[in-house]
Short mmCIF file of C-alpha atoms in Angstrom, two decimals:
data_model
loop_
_atom_site.label_atom_id
_atom_site.label_comp_id
_atom_site.label_asym_id
_atom_site.label_seq_id
_atom_site.Cartn_x
_atom_site.Cartn_y
_atom_site.Cartn_z
CA MET A 212 -15.69 -1.63 -24.57
CA LEU A 213 -19.34 -1.56 -25.58
CA VAL A 214 -20.32 -5.25 -25.60
CA SER A 215 -18.85 -8.29 -23.87
CA VAL A 216 -20.12 -11.71 -24.95
CA ILE A 217 -19.47 -14.66 -22.64
CA VAL A 218 -19.29 -18.10 -24.26
CA PRO A 219 -19.08 -21.09 -21.88
CA MET A 220 -17.39 -24.02 -23.64
CA TYR A 221 -17.24 -27.72 -22.84
CA ASN A 222 -16.32 -30.33 -25.45
CA VAL A 223 -17.94 -28.70 -28.47
CA GLU A 224 -15.22 -29.15 -31.10
CA LYS A 225 -17.93 -29.94 -33.64
CA TYR A 226 -19.73 -26.61 -33.15
CA ILE A 227 -17.34 -23.99 -31.79
CA ASN A 228 -16.16 -22.80 -35.21
CA GLU A 229 -19.67 -21.88 -36.31
CA CYS A 230 -20.31 -20.14 -33.00
CA LEU A 231 -17.11 -18.09 -33.05
CA ASN A 232 -17.36 -17.24 -36.74
CA SER A 233 -20.70 -15.60 -36.02
CA LEU A 234 -19.08 -13.57 -33.26
CA VAL A 235 -15.79 -12.42 -34.79
CA ASN A 236 -17.66 -11.29 -37.90
CA GLN A 237 -20.12 -9.08 -36.05
CA THR A 238 -20.84 -5.75 -37.73
CA LEU A 239 -20.32 -4.22 -34.29
CA LYS A 240 -16.58 -3.76 -33.90
CA ASP A 241 -16.55 -2.54 -30.29
CA ILE A 242 -16.97 -6.06 -28.95
CA GLU A 243 -15.05 -8.66 -26.98
CA VAL A 244 -15.71 -12.39 -26.86
CA ILE A 245 -14.75 -14.19 -23.66
CA VAL A 246 -14.61 -17.95 -24.17
CA VAL A 247 -14.63 -19.81 -20.87
CA ASN A 248 -13.06 -23.23 -21.21
CA ASP A 249 -14.95 -25.27 -18.63
CA GLY A 250 -12.47 -28.16 -18.50
CA SER A 251 -12.83 -29.36 -22.10
CA SER A 252 -11.02 -32.57 -22.96
CA ASP A 253 -11.53 -32.55 -26.74
CA ASN A 254 -10.00 -30.28 -29.39
CA SER A 255 -12.12 -27.25 -28.48
CA VAL A 256 -9.30 -25.38 -26.76
CA ASN A 257 -6.93 -25.72 -29.73
CA ILE A 258 -9.62 -24.40 -32.05
CA VAL A 259 -10.26 -21.36 -29.87
CA GLU A 260 -6.54 -20.66 -29.51
CA GLY A 261 -6.47 -20.29 -33.27
CA TYR A 262 -9.14 -17.57 -33.03
CA VAL A 263 -7.20 -15.83 -30.26
CA LYS A 264 -4.18 -15.61 -32.58
CA ARG A 265 -6.23 -14.36 -35.54
CA TYR A 266 -8.46 -11.99 -33.55
CA PRO A 267 -6.40 -10.93 -30.50
CA ASN A 268 -8.44 -7.76 -30.06
CA ILE A 269 -11.71 -9.66 -29.96
CA VAL A 270 -11.33 -13.19 -28.58
CA LYS A 271 -10.13 -13.97 -25.08
CA LEU A 272 -9.77 -17.50 -23.74
CA VAL A 273 -9.90 -18.19 -20.01
CA HIS A 274 -9.74 -21.55 -18.26
CA LYS A 275 -11.36 -23.13 -15.26
CA GLU A 276 -12.06 -26.57 -13.87
CA ASN A 277 -15.30 -28.13 -15.02
CA GLY A 278 -18.18 -26.67 -13.04
CA GLY A 279 -21.04 -26.50 -15.49
CA LEU A 280 -22.69 -23.85 -17.62
CA SER A 281 -23.69 -21.44 -14.85
CA ASP A 282 -20.32 -21.59 -13.16
CA ALA A 283 -18.66 -20.78 -16.49
CA ARG A 284 -20.96 -17.83 -17.11
CA ASN A 285 -20.31 -16.43 -13.65
CA PHE A 286 -16.57 -16.94 -14.12
CA GLY A 287 -16.61 -15.16 -17.47
CA VAL A 288 -18.36 -12.10 -16.05
CA LYS A 289 -15.21 -11.35 -14.03
CA TYR A 290 -13.32 -10.73 -17.27
CA ALA A 291 -16.01 -8.68 -19.01
CA THR A 292 -15.20 -5.00 -19.54
CA GLY A 293 -18.21 -4.09 -21.66
CA LYS A 294 -20.92 -1.58 -20.91
CA TYR A 295 -23.32 -4.34 -21.91
CA ILE A 296 -23.07 -8.10 -21.38
CA GLY A 297 -24.45 -10.91 -23.51
CA PHE A 298 -24.20 -14.69 -23.37
CA LEU A 299 -24.04 -17.30 -26.11
CA ASP A 300 -23.91 -21.07 -25.78
CA SER A 301 -21.02 -22.60 -27.69
CA ASP A 302 -23.14 -24.88 -29.87
CA ASP A 303 -25.37 -22.04 -31.11
CA TYR A 304 -24.67 -19.17 -33.51
CA ILE A 305 -26.04 -15.70 -34.21
CA GLU A 306 -26.68 -13.30 -37.07
CA TYR A 307 -23.75 -11.04 -37.94
CA ASN A 308 -25.64 -7.85 -37.07
CA MET A 309 -27.12 -9.05 -33.80
CA TYR A 310 -25.02 -7.10 -31.35
CA GLU A 311 -24.94 -3.94 -33.44
CA MET A 312 -28.74 -3.87 -33.49
CA MET A 313 -29.06 -4.90 -29.85
CA ALA A 314 -26.52 -2.31 -28.69
CA GLN A 315 -28.27 0.42 -30.67
CA LYS A 316 -31.48 -0.46 -28.90
CA MET A 317 -29.71 -0.46 -25.54
CA GLU A 318 -28.33 3.01 -26.26
CA GLU A 319 -31.91 4.28 -26.39
CA GLY A 320 -31.98 3.88 -22.62
CA HIS A 321 -32.93 0.26 -22.00
CA ASP A 322 -31.62 -1.99 -19.25
CA VAL A 323 -32.16 -5.17 -21.26
CA VAL A 324 -32.99 -5.88 -24.91
CA ILE A 325 -34.58 -9.07 -26.25
CA CYS A 326 -34.62 -10.66 -29.71
CA ASP A 327 -36.32 -13.67 -31.33
CA ILE A 328 -34.98 -17.22 -31.59
CA GLU A 329 -34.83 -19.87 -34.30
CA TYR A 330 -34.88 -23.48 -33.15
CA PHE A 331 -33.11 -25.70 -35.67
CA TYR A 332 -32.51 -29.44 -35.59
CA GLU A 333 -29.48 -31.50 -36.46
CA ASN A 334 -29.93 -33.99 -39.28
CA SER A 335 -33.23 -32.37 -40.18
CA ASN A 336 -34.63 -29.38 -42.04
CA LYS A 337 -37.06 -28.76 -39.21
CA LYS A 338 -37.02 -25.18 -37.94
CA TRP A 339 -39.36 -22.94 -36.02
CA ILE A 340 -39.38 -19.45 -34.56
CA LEU A 341 -39.96 -18.45 -30.94
CA ASN A 342 -40.76 -14.83 -30.12
CA GLY A 343 -38.40 -13.47 -27.50
CA LEU A 344 -41.16 -11.32 -26.02
CA SER A 345 -44.67 -12.60 -25.39
CA ASN A 346 -47.25 -11.39 -27.88
CA LEU A 347 -49.90 -11.08 -25.19
CA ASN A 348 -51.49 -7.66 -24.98
CA VAL A 349 -50.14 -6.74 -21.57
CA LYS A 350 -49.49 -3.04 -21.00
CA ASP A 351 -46.93 -3.46 -18.22
CA ILE A 352 -43.70 -4.35 -20.03
CA SER A 353 -42.21 -6.13 -17.02
CA LYS A 354 -45.27 -8.38 -16.74
CA ARG A 355 -45.20 -9.07 -20.47
CA ALA A 356 -41.52 -9.96 -20.24
CA LEU A 357 -42.19 -12.33 -17.34
CA LEU A 358 -44.55 -14.22 -19.65
CA SER A 359 -41.74 -14.67 -22.17
CA PRO A 360 -38.86 -17.16 -22.66
CA MET A 361 -36.31 -16.91 -19.86
CA PHE A 362 -33.20 -17.83 -21.87
CA ALA A 363 -30.08 -15.81 -21.00
CA TRP A 364 -28.66 -15.75 -24.52
CA ASN A 365 -31.28 -13.93 -26.62
CA LYS A 366 -30.77 -10.82 -24.54
CA LEU A 367 -28.28 -8.02 -23.94
CA TYR A 368 -28.01 -6.59 -20.44
CA LYS A 369 -26.51 -3.59 -18.75
CA SER A 370 -23.44 -4.89 -16.98
CA LYS A 371 -24.66 -3.41 -13.69
CA TYR A 372 -26.81 -6.47 -13.01
CA PHE A 373 -23.75 -8.68 -12.86
CA LYS A 374 -21.00 -6.26 -11.89
CA GLU A 375 -22.78 -4.02 -9.36
CA TYR A 376 -25.81 -5.99 -8.21
CA GLY A 377 -23.88 -9.24 -8.14
CA TYR A 378 -26.44 -11.40 -9.94
CA THR A 379 -25.08 -14.89 -10.53
CA TYR A 380 -26.54 -17.95 -12.18
CA PRO A 381 -27.21 -20.81 -9.74
CA ILE A 382 -24.69 -23.58 -10.26
CA ASN A 383 -25.09 -27.33 -10.54
CA THR A 384 -28.65 -27.12 -11.77
CA TRP A 385 -30.70 -27.15 -14.95
CA TYR A 386 -33.02 -24.24 -15.80
CA GLU A 387 -30.41 -21.84 -14.42
CA ASP A 388 -31.51 -18.87 -16.56
CA ILE A 389 -34.86 -18.47 -14.84
CA PRO A 390 -34.00 -16.97 -11.41
CA VAL A 391 -31.75 -14.26 -12.87
CA THR A 392 -33.91 -13.35 -15.86
CA THR A 393 -37.10 -13.06 -13.83
CA LEU A 394 -35.52 -10.67 -11.33
CA ILE A 395 -34.05 -8.46 -14.06
CA PHE A 396 -37.43 -8.24 -15.78
CA ALA A 397 -39.24 -7.45 -12.54
CA LYS A 398 -36.86 -4.69 -11.52
CA THR A 399 -36.99 -2.54 -14.63
CA LYS A 400 -39.50 -1.04 -17.04
CA LYS A 401 -36.69 -0.30 -19.50
CA ILE A 402 -37.06 -3.43 -21.60
CA GLY A 403 -36.45 -3.21 -25.34
CA TYR A 404 -37.52 -5.69 -27.99
CA ILE A 405 -36.36 -6.33 -31.55
CA ASN A 406 -38.80 -8.53 -33.45
CA GLU A 407 -36.04 -10.18 -35.48
CA VAL A 408 -34.46 -13.63 -35.32
CA TYR A 409 -30.85 -13.15 -34.30
CA VAL A 410 -30.11 -16.34 -32.35
CA HIS A 411 -30.05 -19.83 -33.87
CA TYR A 412 -30.63 -22.38 -31.11
CA ARG A 413 -29.35 -25.84 -31.95
CA GLN A 414 -31.40 -28.87 -30.96
CA ARG A 415 -29.19 -31.93 -30.78
CA GLU A 416 -29.26 -35.44 -29.44
CA GLY A 417 -27.50 -35.76 -26.12
CA SER A 418 -27.80 -32.10 -25.17
CA ILE A 419 -28.66 -31.35 -21.57
CA MET A 420 -32.17 -30.09 -22.07
CA ASN A 421 -33.14 -32.87 -24.49
CA SER A 422 -32.72 -35.51 -21.81
CA THR A 423 -36.04 -36.90 -20.58
CA LYS A 424 -34.79 -39.73 -18.38
CA SER A 425 -32.58 -37.95 -15.90
CA LYS A 426 -33.51 -37.43 -12.28
CA ARG A 427 -32.30 -33.89 -12.87
CA LEU A 428 -35.74 -33.09 -14.26
CA PHE A 429 -36.66 -32.62 -10.60
CA GLU A 430 -34.42 -29.56 -10.45
CA ILE A 431 -37.13 -27.41 -12.01
CA PHE A 432 -39.04 -27.53 -8.71
CA ASN A 433 -36.15 -25.99 -6.77
CA ILE A 434 -35.70 -23.37 -9.47
CA ILE A 435 -39.34 -22.27 -9.50
CA ASN A 436 -39.38 -22.29 -5.71
CA SER A 437 -36.31 -20.05 -5.71
CA VAL A 438 -38.14 -17.61 -8.00
CA VAL A 439 -41.09 -17.50 -5.58
CA GLU A 440 -38.75 -16.96 -2.63
CA ASN A 441 -36.70 -14.30 -4.48
CA PHE A 442 -39.81 -12.32 -5.32
CA LYS A 443 -41.09 -12.53 -1.76
CA LYS A 444 -37.71 -11.43 -0.41
CA GLU A 445 -37.68 -8.44 -2.77
CA ASN A 446 -41.33 -7.60 -1.93
CA LEU A 447 -42.27 -8.20 -5.56
CA PHE A 448 -44.40 -11.31 -5.22
CA ASP A 449 -47.77 -9.63 -4.73
CA LEU A 450 -47.16 -7.33 -7.70
CA TYR A 451 -46.21 -10.19 -10.03
CA ARG A 452 -48.12 -13.07 -8.50
CA ASP A 453 -50.16 -13.83 -11.65
CA GLU A 454 -47.05 -13.88 -13.82
CA ILE A 455 -45.05 -16.10 -11.44
CA GLU A 456 -48.06 -18.40 -11.17
CA TYR A 457 -48.19 -18.64 -14.97
CA LEU A 458 -44.44 -19.28 -15.12
CA SER A 459 -45.03 -22.17 -12.72
CA ILE A 460 -47.89 -23.45 -14.87
CA GLU A 461 -45.73 -23.40 -17.98
CA HIS A 462 -42.85 -25.27 -16.41
CA LEU A 463 -44.74 -27.68 -14.15
CA ARG A 464 -48.13 -28.23 -15.77
CA PHE A 465 -47.77 -27.42 -19.45
CA TYR A 466 -44.56 -27.37 -21.54
CA GLY A 467 -42.60 -28.93 -18.70
CA MET A 468 -45.24 -31.63 -18.36
CA PHE A 469 -44.58 -32.65 -21.98
CA ARG A 470 -41.01 -33.39 -20.94
CA PHE A 471 -42.22 -35.22 -17.83
CA ILE A 472 -44.53 -37.41 -19.92
CA ARG A 473 -41.58 -38.67 -21.96
CA SER A 474 -39.68 -39.57 -18.82
CA ASN A 475 -39.49 -42.98 -17.18
CA ILE A 476 -40.07 -41.26 -13.83
CA PHE A 477 -43.24 -39.50 -14.98
CA LYS A 478 -45.43 -40.39 -12.01
CA GLU A 479 -42.93 -39.05 -9.49
CA LEU A 480 -42.58 -35.81 -11.44
CA TYR A 481 -46.33 -35.44 -11.84
CA LEU A 482 -46.97 -35.92 -8.13
CA GLU A 483 -44.28 -33.40 -7.27
CA SER A 484 -45.81 -30.87 -9.67
CA ASN A 485 -49.21 -31.40 -8.05
CA LYS A 486 -47.73 -30.87 -4.63
CA PHE A 487 -45.91 -27.68 -5.61
CA MET A 488 -48.91 -26.10 -7.32
CA THR A 489 -51.29 -27.06 -4.53
CA GLU A 490 -49.04 -25.59 -1.86
CA ASN A 491 -48.09 -22.39 -3.71
CA PHE A 492 -50.89 -21.69 -6.19
CA PRO A 493 -53.98 -23.69 -5.17
CA ASP A 494 -56.22 -21.74 -7.56
CA TRP A 495 -53.82 -22.00 -10.50
CA LYS A 496 -56.41 -23.27 -13.01
CA ASN A 497 -58.04 -19.85 -12.83
CA ASN A 498 -54.88 -17.96 -13.79
CA LYS A 499 -55.92 -15.14 -16.09
CA TYR A 500 -53.32 -15.92 -18.76
CA ILE A 501 -54.55 -19.45 -19.44
CA LYS A 502 -57.45 -18.03 -21.46
CA ASN A 503 -54.96 -16.87 -24.10
CA LEU A 504 -53.89 -20.44 -24.91
CA SER A 505 -55.38 -22.46 -27.73
CA LEU A 506 -58.38 -24.67 -26.99
CA LYS A 507 -56.35 -27.86 -27.13
CA ASN A 508 -53.79 -26.46 -24.70
CA ARG A 509 -56.52 -25.30 -22.31
CA ILE A 510 -58.01 -28.78 -22.45
CA PHE A 511 -54.64 -30.27 -21.60
CA ILE A 512 -54.06 -27.95 -18.65
CA ASN A 513 -57.52 -28.49 -17.22
CA TYR A 514 -57.98 -32.21 -17.77
CA PHE A 515 -54.58 -33.84 -17.74
CA ASN A 516 -53.99 -36.09 -14.72
CA LEU A 517 -52.83 -39.60 -13.88
CA TYR A 518 -56.12 -41.06 -15.05
CA THR A 519 -56.25 -39.26 -18.40
CA TYR A 520 -52.50 -39.62 -18.97
CA PRO A 521 -52.78 -42.69 -21.30
CA ILE A 522 -55.16 -40.79 -23.57
CA PHE A 523 -53.13 -37.60 -23.77
CA LYS A 524 -49.90 -39.52 -24.29
CA LEU A 525 -51.27 -40.84 -27.59
CA PHE A 526 -51.22 -37.28 -28.97
CA ILE A 527 -47.87 -36.16 -27.60
CA LYS A 528 -44.88 -36.95 -29.81
#
């Protein structure tokens, strides 16, 4: 088998058809789709069973007790037989030629291949594109990749990372993609990129990452700390210090701060972000990648604090 795609599933009867249709109709025929039922209680399982009957050579359905997205991904890897492994969330969908194009790129000798992402919104025509690989002019491909989105599902990986090296996604936490993706990027220079939108990433009310009120927003601090510790353990921290510092800035002082601002526990989150950055990256405002941001974003990073918060909040939707 060339490509195995793992699809964690939990109560997505409204979306699973669109997801699976995009997979069973891939132009790549040497593919298997492993749907991991993570304890669904709606009609999702019955829908997938219909695909198993119609596409027995493509779709596999495995079951487990509810354990969350990461636990389902890790569980699905056990059943993957492909040379390459990909992931897709069950409420998203992909272009029909995604895995053919990604696999072709992998066959050129890459360890991981990245594509672009379309964000689209339910009950709205709003859409926008996110480049899967940073457009910063950084010669070292691993460093450039570490400045890029850390999502698991806009990438195709050699199975060795999960089968031989034993990489697993941390369970019972948000932001679970980050620790695995960062290590893969740091440990290879064989990173391919296709500047095409292949993944359509659904933005919906009630989804995990759209919640701004949950105490689980604090989990980002443990995740970023685990990245720092992983890189130190692997003797990679000094080599990639600037990139890990910028990753921390993005998640704790910039894009992540926008999510914090909308939260009813903003002050607690802000103080925790201050503490983390002060202890780990005390000179973070001088990170060399900040200069590449727009003027308004540089102003935000440099001047946002508890005192200026009421002013900035007026401009953040």
